[in-house]
Amino acid sequence: MSKSLKRVEEALRAAGVASDVVEMADGTRTAEDAARAAGCGVDQIAKSIIFRAEAKGDAVLFITAGGNQVDTAKASTLAGAALGKADADLIRAQTGFAIGGVAPVGHLSPIRAWFDPRLLDFDLVYAAAGTPHHIFAIAPQRLLELSGAILADFTR
């Protein structure tokens, strides 16, 4: 088992979340792939989008519905800094995850995060579990709480 996957499972267990992590044979690198694999709508996929806050150089997280796109102007306002592309090294160093498998929980270091209200329209959402091949199901309100994210409008 990968260290990343184990960290996500431990974070869920420590929070008392009874959610089985499921391995997807075809991978879940995109929201569409994950929705197909989970048998749900694309907006039920909780994407973890990471940007680099230019002022400090740290990573910031936007958890959004699979069909939505982050509006960088809105996101920059929320983050209080211009946002740029986060490279694989920054993402790995701060979260402990590789691109394509960034989970909304179980990060190596604390991360500032925001949460798309669209996800709250569902009873259940699915998120990456630390690898491009694993997902877990969770009630969106519980995911909001566990992620420590702030509910905000940042999509277009």
mmCIF file with all atom_site columns, C-alpha atoms in Angstrom:
data_model
loop_
_atom_site.group_PDB
_atom_site.id
_atom_site.type_symbol
_atom_site.label_atom_id
_atom_site.label_alt_id
_atom_site.label_comp_id
_atom_site.label_asym_id
_atom_site.label_entity_id
_atom_site.label_seq_id
_atom_site.pdbx_PDB_ins_code
_atom_site.Cartn_x
_atom_site.Cartn_y
_atom_site.Cartn_z
_atom_site.occupancy
_atom_site.B_iso_or_equiv
_atom_site.pdbx_formal_charge
_atom_site.auth_seq_id
_atom_site.auth_comp_id
_atom_site.auth_asym_id
_atom_site.auth_atom_id
_atom_site.pdbx_PDB_model_num
ATOM 1   C CA . MET A 1 1   ? 0.000   0.000  0.000   1.00 0.00 ? 1   MET A CA 1
ATOM 2   C CA . SER A 1 2   ? 1.333   3.440  -0.878  1.00 0.00 ? 2   SER A CA 1
ATOM 3   C CA . LYS A 1 3   ? 2.223   5.855  1.919   1.00 0.00 ? 3   LYS A CA 1
ATOM 4   C CA . SER A 1 4   ? -0.167  8.419  0.430   1.00 0.00 ? 4   SER A CA 1
ATOM 5   C CA . LEU A 1 5   ? -3.110  6.032  0.422   1.00 0.00 ? 5   LEU A CA 1
ATOM 6   C CA . LYS A 1 6   ? -2.323  4.895  3.948   1.00 0.00 ? 6   LYS A CA 1
ATOM 7   C CA . ARG A 1 7   ? -2.206  8.513  5.156   1.00 0.00 ? 7   ARG A CA 1
ATOM 8   C CA . VAL A 1 8   ? -5.677  9.204  3.717   1.00 0.00 ? 8   VAL A CA 1
ATOM 9   C CA . GLU A 1 9   ? -7.118  6.031  5.231   1.00 0.00 ? 9   GLU A CA 1
ATOM 10  C CA . GLU A 1 10  ? -5.613  6.942  8.614   1.00 0.00 ? 10  GLU A CA 1
ATOM 11  C CA . ALA A 1 11  ? -7.004  10.499 8.421   1.00 0.00 ? 11  ALA A CA 1
ATOM 12  C CA . LEU A 1 12  ? -10.491 9.159  7.673   1.00 0.00 ? 12  LEU A CA 1
ATOM 13  C CA . ARG A 1 13  ? -10.290 6.538  10.418  1.00 0.00 ? 13  ARG A CA 1
ATOM 14  C CA . ALA A 1 14  ? -8.992  9.067  12.971  1.00 0.00 ? 14  ALA A CA 1
ATOM 15  C CA . ALA A 1 15  ? -11.972 11.309 12.162  1.00 0.00 ? 15  ALA A CA 1
ATOM 16  C CA . GLY A 1 16  ? -14.394 8.429  12.631  1.00 0.00 ? 16  GLY A CA 1
ATOM 17  C CA . VAL A 1 17  ? -15.364 8.313  8.963   1.00 0.00 ? 17  VAL A CA 1
ATOM 18  C CA . ALA A 1 18  ? -16.413 4.842  7.875   1.00 0.00 ? 18  ALA A CA 1
ATOM 19  C CA . SER A 1 19  ? -15.581 5.084  4.196   1.00 0.00 ? 19  SER A CA 1
ATOM 20  C CA . ASP A 1 20  ? -14.078 2.336  2.122   1.00 0.00 ? 20  ASP A CA 1
ATOM 21  C CA . VAL A 1 21  ? -11.312 3.353  -0.223  1.00 0.00 ? 21  VAL A CA 1
ATOM 22  C CA . VAL A 1 22  ? -11.934 1.792  -3.614  1.00 0.00 ? 22  VAL A CA 1
ATOM 23  C CA . GLU A 1 23  ? -9.296  0.988  -6.202  1.00 0.00 ? 23  GLU A CA 1
ATOM 24  C CA . MET A 1 24  ? -10.207 1.892  -9.771  1.00 0.00 ? 24  MET A CA 1
ATOM 25  C CA . ALA A 1 25  ? -8.479  -0.274 -12.354 1.00 0.00 ? 25  ALA A CA 1
ATOM 26  C CA . ASP A 1 26  ? -8.608  2.368  -15.092 1.00 0.00 ? 26  ASP A CA 1
ATOM 27  C CA . GLY A 1 27  ? -7.472  5.231  -12.874 1.00 0.00 ? 27  GLY A CA 1
ATOM 28  C CA . THR A 1 28  ? -9.191  8.451  -11.922 1.00 0.00 ? 28  THR A CA 1
ATOM 29  C CA . ARG A 1 29  ? -6.905  11.178 -13.227 1.00 0.00 ? 29  ARG A CA 1
ATOM 30  C CA . THR A 1 30  ? -9.827  13.308 -14.446 1.00 0.00 ? 30  THR A CA 1
ATOM 31  C CA . ALA A 1 31  ? -13.211 14.061 -12.892 1.00 0.00 ? 31  ALA A CA 1
ATOM 32  C CA . GLU A 1 32  ? -14.887 12.357 -15.844 1.00 0.00 ? 32  GLU A CA 1
ATOM 33  C CA . ASP A 1 33  ? -12.797 9.195  -15.311 1.00 0.00 ? 33  ASP A CA 1
ATOM 34  C CA . ALA A 1 34  ? -13.600 9.194  -11.607 1.00 0.00 ? 34  ALA A CA 1
ATOM 35  C CA . ALA A 1 35  ? -17.336 9.728  -12.218 1.00 0.00 ? 35  ALA A CA 1
ATOM 36  C CA . ARG A 1 36  ? -17.436 6.851  -14.694 1.00 0.00 ? 36  ARG A CA 1
ATOM 37  C CA . ALA A 1 37  ? -15.579 4.587  -12.273 1.00 0.00 ? 37  ALA A CA 1
ATOM 38  C CA . ALA A 1 38  ? -17.763 5.574  -9.297  1.00 0.00 ? 38  ALA A CA 1
ATOM 39  C CA . GLY A 1 39  ? -21.011 5.451  -11.273 1.00 0.00 ? 39  GLY A CA 1
ATOM 40  C CA . CYS A 1 40  ? -21.985 8.994  -10.335 1.00 0.00 ? 40  CYS A CA 1
ATOM 41  C CA . GLY A 1 41  ? -22.406 12.411 -11.894 1.00 0.00 ? 41  GLY A CA 1
ATOM 42  C CA . VAL A 1 42  ? -19.293 14.434 -12.642 1.00 0.00 ? 42  VAL A CA 1
ATOM 43  C CA . ASP A 1 43  ? -20.263 17.139 -10.128 1.00 0.00 ? 43  ASP A CA 1
ATOM 44  C CA . GLN A 1 44  ? -20.195 14.499 -7.363  1.00 0.00 ? 44  GLN A CA 1
ATOM 45  C CA . ILE A 1 45  ? -16.433 14.306 -7.813  1.00 0.00 ? 45  ILE A CA 1
ATOM 46  C CA . ALA A 1 46  ? -14.631 16.519 -5.304  1.00 0.00 ? 46  ALA A CA 1
ATOM 47  C CA . LYS A 1 47  ? -11.584 17.711 -7.256  1.00 0.00 ? 47  LYS A CA 1
ATOM 48  C CA . SER A 1 48  ? -8.571  18.938 -5.309  1.00 0.00 ? 48  SER A CA 1
ATOM 49  C CA . ILE A 1 49  ? -7.090  21.819 -7.280  1.00 0.00 ? 49  ILE A CA 1
ATOM 50  C CA . ILE A 1 50  ? -3.771  23.175 -6.015  1.00 0.00 ? 50  ILE A CA 1
ATOM 51  C CA . PHE A 1 51  ? -2.343  26.605 -6.822  1.00 0.00 ? 51  PHE A CA 1
ATOM 52  C CA . ARG A 1 52  ? 0.842   28.369 -5.743  1.00 0.00 ? 52  ARG A CA 1
ATOM 53  C CA . ALA A 1 53  ? 0.246   31.544 -3.728  1.00 0.00 ? 53  ALA A CA 1
ATOM 54  C CA . GLU A 1 54  ? 2.823   33.809 -5.346  1.00 0.00 ? 54  GLU A CA 1
ATOM 55  C CA . ALA A 1 55  ? 3.411   36.040 -2.301  1.00 0.00 ? 55  ALA A CA 1
ATOM 56  C CA . LYS A 1 56  ? 4.540   33.215 0.016   1.00 0.00 ? 56  LYS A CA 1
ATOM 57  C CA . GLY A 1 57  ? 5.201   30.434 -2.462  1.00 0.00 ? 57  GLY A CA 1
ATOM 58  C CA . ASP A 1 58  ? 3.002   27.994 -0.563  1.00 0.00 ? 58  ASP A CA 1
ATOM 59  C CA . ALA A 1 59  ? 0.318   25.729 -1.943  1.00 0.00 ? 59  ALA A CA 1
ATOM 60  C CA . VAL A 1 60  ? -3.381  26.518 -1.529  1.00 0.00 ? 60  VAL A CA 1
ATOM 61  C CA . LEU A 1 61  ? -6.243  24.086 -2.132  1.00 0.00 ? 61  LEU A CA 1
ATOM 62  C CA . PHE A 1 62  ? -9.600  24.559 -3.807  1.00 0.00 ? 62  PHE A CA 1
ATOM 63  C CA . ILE A 1 63  ? -11.985 21.600 -3.469  1.00 0.00 ? 63  ILE A CA 1
ATOM 64  C CA . THR A 1 64  ? -14.489 21.891 -6.283  1.00 0.00 ? 64  THR A CA 1
ATOM 65  C CA . ALA A 1 65  ? -17.249 19.944 -8.000  1.00 0.00 ? 65  ALA A CA 1
ATOM 66  C CA . GLY A 1 66  ? -15.945 17.941 -10.934 1.00 0.00 ? 66  GLY A CA 1
ATOM 67  C CA . GLY A 1 67  ? -17.774 19.942 -13.596 1.00 0.00 ? 67  GLY A CA 1
ATOM 68  C CA . ASN A 1 68  ? -16.714 23.328 -12.245 1.00 0.00 ? 68  ASN A CA 1
ATOM 69  C CA . GLN A 1 69  ? -13.583 25.298 -13.008 1.00 0.00 ? 69  GLN A CA 1
ATOM 70  C CA . VAL A 1 70  ? -11.774 27.510 -10.543 1.00 0.00 ? 70  VAL A CA 1
ATOM 71  C CA . ASP A 1 71  ? -11.985 31.199 -11.423 1.00 0.00 ? 71  ASP A CA 1
ATOM 72  C CA . THR A 1 72  ? -8.444  32.347 -10.646 1.00 0.00 ? 72  THR A CA 1
ATOM 73  C CA . ALA A 1 73  ? -9.512  35.956 -10.017 1.00 0.00 ? 73  ALA A CA 1
ATOM 74  C CA . LYS A 1 74  ? -12.063 34.882 -7.388  1.00 0.00 ? 74  LYS A CA 1
ATOM 75  C CA . ALA A 1 75  ? -9.631  32.344 -5.938  1.00 0.00 ? 75  ALA A CA 1
ATOM 76  C CA . SER A 1 76  ? -6.832  34.926 -5.741  1.00 0.00 ? 76  SER A CA 1
ATOM 77  C CA . THR A 1 77  ? -9.119  37.283 -3.839  1.00 0.00 ? 77  THR A CA 1
ATOM 78  C CA . LEU A 1 78  ? -9.939  34.538 -1.339  1.00 0.00 ? 78  LEU A CA 1
ATOM 79  C CA . ALA A 1 79  ? -6.275  33.577 -0.951  1.00 0.00 ? 79  ALA A CA 1
ATOM 80  C CA . GLY A 1 80  ? -5.210  37.206 -0.585  1.00 0.00 ? 80  GLY A CA 1
ATOM 81  C CA . ALA A 1 81  ? -2.487  36.749 -3.192  1.00 0.00 ? 81  ALA A CA 1
ATOM 82  C CA . ALA A 1 82  ? -1.987  36.234 -6.894  1.00 0.00 ? 82  ALA A CA 1
ATOM 83  C CA . LEU A 1 83  ? -2.164  32.550 -7.732  1.00 0.00 ? 83  LEU A CA 1
ATOM 84  C CA . GLY A 1 84  ? 0.052   30.692 -10.146 1.00 0.00 ? 84  GLY A CA 1
ATOM 85  C CA . LYS A 1 85  ? 0.557   27.151 -11.278 1.00 0.00 ? 85  LYS A CA 1
ATOM 86  C CA . ALA A 1 86  ? 1.777   24.811 -8.565  1.00 0.00 ? 86  ALA A CA 1
ATOM 87  C CA . ASP A 1 87  ? 4.427   22.465 -9.870  1.00 0.00 ? 87  ASP A CA 1
ATOM 88  C CA . ALA A 1 88  ? 4.665   18.786 -8.994  1.00 0.00 ? 88  ALA A CA 1
ATOM 89  C CA . ASP A 1 89  ? 7.498   19.383 -6.512  1.00 0.00 ? 89  ASP A CA 1
ATOM 90  C CA . LEU A 1 90  ? 5.540   21.968 -4.497  1.00 0.00 ? 90  LEU A CA 1
ATOM 91  C CA . ILE A 1 91  ? 2.428   19.788 -4.484  1.00 0.00 ? 91  ILE A CA 1
ATOM 92  C CA . ARG A 1 92  ? 4.377   16.726 -3.361  1.00 0.00 ? 92  ARG A CA 1
ATOM 93  C CA . ALA A 1 93  ? 6.366   18.662 -0.729  1.00 0.00 ? 93  ALA A CA 1
ATOM 94  C CA . GLN A 1 94  ? 3.361   20.296 0.927   1.00 0.00 ? 94  GLN A CA 1
ATOM 95  C CA . THR A 1 95  ? 0.624   17.693 0.490   1.00 0.00 ? 95  THR A CA 1
ATOM 96  C CA . GLY A 1 96  ? 2.582   14.468 0.094   1.00 0.00 ? 96  GLY A CA 1
ATOM 97  C CA . PHE A 1 97  ? 0.531   13.566 -2.969  1.00 0.00 ? 97  PHE A CA 1
ATOM 98  C CA . ALA A 1 98  ? 1.324   13.315 -6.655  1.00 0.00 ? 98  ALA A CA 1
ATOM 99  C CA . ILE A 1 99  ? -0.669  15.235 -9.252  1.00 0.00 ? 99  ILE A CA 1
ATOM 100 C CA . GLY A 1 100 ? -3.742  13.196 -10.172 1.00 0.00 ? 100 GLY A CA 1
ATOM 101 C CA . GLY A 1 101 ? -4.127  11.734 -6.697  1.00 0.00 ? 101 GLY A CA 1
ATOM 102 C CA . VAL A 1 102 ? -4.268  14.788 -4.413  1.00 0.00 ? 102 VAL A CA 1
ATOM 103 C CA . ALA A 1 103 ? -6.712  14.030 -1.626  1.00 0.00 ? 103 ALA A CA 1
ATOM 104 C CA . PRO A 1 104 ? -8.620  16.720 0.267   1.00 0.00 ? 104 PRO A CA 1
ATOM 105 C CA . VAL A 1 105 ? -7.454  15.205 3.587   1.00 0.00 ? 105 VAL A CA 1
ATOM 106 C CA . GLY A 1 106 ? -4.284  13.592 4.928   1.00 0.00 ? 106 GLY A CA 1
ATOM 107 C CA . HIS A 1 107 ? -1.807  16.244 3.819   1.00 0.00 ? 107 HIS A CA 1
ATOM 108 C CA . LEU A 1 108 ? 1.761   16.252 5.123   1.00 0.00 ? 108 LEU A CA 1
ATOM 109 C CA . SER A 1 109 ? 1.517   19.936 6.079   1.00 0.00 ? 109 SER A CA 1
ATOM 110 C CA . PRO A 1 110 ? -1.438  22.176 6.870   1.00 0.00 ? 110 PRO A CA 1
ATOM 111 C CA . ILE A 1 111 ? -2.860  23.860 3.800   1.00 0.00 ? 111 ILE A CA 1
ATOM 112 C CA . ARG A 1 112 ? -5.235  26.782 3.353   1.00 0.00 ? 112 ARG A CA 1
ATOM 113 C CA . ALA A 1 113 ? -8.327  25.455 1.604   1.00 0.00 ? 113 ALA A CA 1
ATOM 114 C CA . TRP A 1 114 ? -11.670 26.565 0.172   1.00 0.00 ? 114 TRP A CA 1
ATOM 115 C CA . PHE A 1 115 ? -14.730 24.432 -0.624  1.00 0.00 ? 115 PHE A CA 1
ATOM 116 C CA . ASP A 1 116 ? -17.184 24.727 -3.534  1.00 0.00 ? 116 ASP A CA 1
ATOM 117 C CA . PRO A 1 117 ? -20.810 25.037 -2.300  1.00 0.00 ? 117 PRO A CA 1
ATOM 118 C CA . ARG A 1 118 ? -21.973 22.986 -5.326  1.00 0.00 ? 118 ARG A CA 1
ATOM 119 C CA . LEU A 1 119 ? -20.681 19.847 -3.589  1.00 0.00 ? 119 LEU A CA 1
ATOM 120 C CA . LEU A 1 120 ? -23.237 20.343 -0.802  1.00 0.00 ? 120 LEU A CA 1
ATOM 121 C CA . ASP A 1 121 ? -26.046 19.635 -3.296  1.00 0.00 ? 121 ASP A CA 1
ATOM 122 C CA . PHE A 1 122 ? -25.322 15.903 -2.987  1.00 0.00 ? 122 PHE A CA 1
ATOM 123 C CA . ASP A 1 123 ? -25.739 13.279 -0.283  1.00 0.00 ? 123 ASP A CA 1
ATOM 124 C CA . LEU A 1 124 ? -22.434 11.690 -1.251  1.00 0.00 ? 124 LEU A CA 1
ATOM 125 C CA . VAL A 1 125 ? -19.323 12.868 -3.104  1.00 0.00 ? 125 VAL A CA 1
ATOM 126 C CA . TYR A 1 126 ? -16.179 11.031 -4.168  1.00 0.00 ? 126 TYR A CA 1
ATOM 127 C CA . ALA A 1 127 ? -12.616 12.265 -3.713  1.00 0.00 ? 127 ALA A CA 1
ATOM 128 C CA . ALA A 1 128 ? -9.127  11.071 -4.572  1.00 0.00 ? 128 ALA A CA 1
ATOM 129 C CA . ALA A 1 129 ? -7.612  8.938  -1.842  1.00 0.00 ? 129 ALA A CA 1
ATOM 130 C CA . GLY A 1 130 ? -3.962  9.805  -2.353  1.00 0.00 ? 130 GLY A CA 1
ATOM 131 C CA . THR A 1 131 ? -3.268  8.037  -5.643  1.00 0.00 ? 131 THR A CA 1
ATOM 132 C CA . PRO A 1 132 ? -4.616  8.333  -9.199  1.00 0.00 ? 132 PRO A CA 1
ATOM 133 C CA . HIS A 1 133 ? -6.223  4.891  -8.742  1.00 0.00 ? 133 HIS A CA 1
ATOM 134 C CA . HIS A 1 134 ? -8.101  5.264  -5.452  1.00 0.00 ? 134 HIS A CA 1
ATOM 135 C CA . ILE A 1 135 ? -11.215 7.162  -4.386  1.00 0.00 ? 135 ILE A CA 1
ATOM 136 C CA . PHE A 1 136 ? -13.420 7.318  -1.319  1.00 0.00 ? 136 PHE A CA 1
ATOM 137 C CA . ALA A 1 137 ? -17.047 8.305  -0.784  1.00 0.00 ? 137 ALA A CA 1
ATOM 138 C CA . ILE A 1 138 ? -18.044 10.789 1.904   1.00 0.00 ? 138 ILE A CA 1
ATOM 139 C CA . ALA A 1 139 ? -20.897 13.114 2.824   1.00 0.00 ? 139 ALA A CA 1
ATOM 140 C CA . PRO A 1 140 ? -19.891 16.551 1.506   1.00 0.00 ? 140 PRO A CA 1
ATOM 141 C CA . GLN A 1 141 ? -20.616 18.341 4.796   1.00 0.00 ? 141 GLN A CA 1
ATOM 142 C CA . ARG A 1 142 ? -18.276 15.910 6.549   1.00 0.00 ? 142 ARG A CA 1
ATOM 143 C CA . LEU A 1 143 ? -15.614 16.485 3.877   1.00 0.00 ? 143 LEU A CA 1
ATOM 144 C CA . LEU A 1 144 ? -15.940 20.234 4.404   1.00 0.00 ? 144 LEU A CA 1
ATOM 145 C CA . GLU A 1 145 ? -15.348 19.752 8.132   1.00 0.00 ? 145 GLU A CA 1
ATOM 146 C CA . LEU A 1 146 ? -12.439 17.314 7.761   1.00 0.00 ? 146 LEU A CA 1
ATOM 147 C CA . SER A 1 147 ? -10.637 19.367 5.141   1.00 0.00 ? 147 SER A CA 1
ATOM 148 C CA . GLY A 1 148 ? -10.727 22.497 7.283   1.00 0.00 ? 148 GLY A CA 1
ATOM 149 C CA . ALA A 1 149 ? -11.772 24.356 4.151   1.00 0.00 ? 149 ALA A CA 1
ATOM 150 C CA . ILE A 1 150 ? -13.790 27.559 4.014   1.00 0.00 ? 150 ILE A CA 1
ATOM 151 C CA . LEU A 1 151 ? -17.061 27.455 2.096   1.00 0.00 ? 151 LEU A CA 1
ATOM 152 C CA . ALA A 1 152 ? -16.788 30.047 -0.694  1.00 0.00 ? 152 ALA A CA 1
ATOM 153 C CA . ASP A 1 153 ? -17.715 30.859 -4.273  1.00 0.00 ? 153 ASP A CA 1
ATOM 154 C CA . PHE A 1 154 ? -14.609 30.594 -6.449  1.00 0.00 ? 154 PHE A CA 1
ATOM 155 C CA . THR A 1 155 ? -15.870 28.952 -9.633  1.00 0.00 ? 155 THR A CA 1
ATOM 156 C CA . ARG A 1 156 ? -16.936 30.276 -13.008 1.00 0.00 ? 156 ARG A CA 1
#
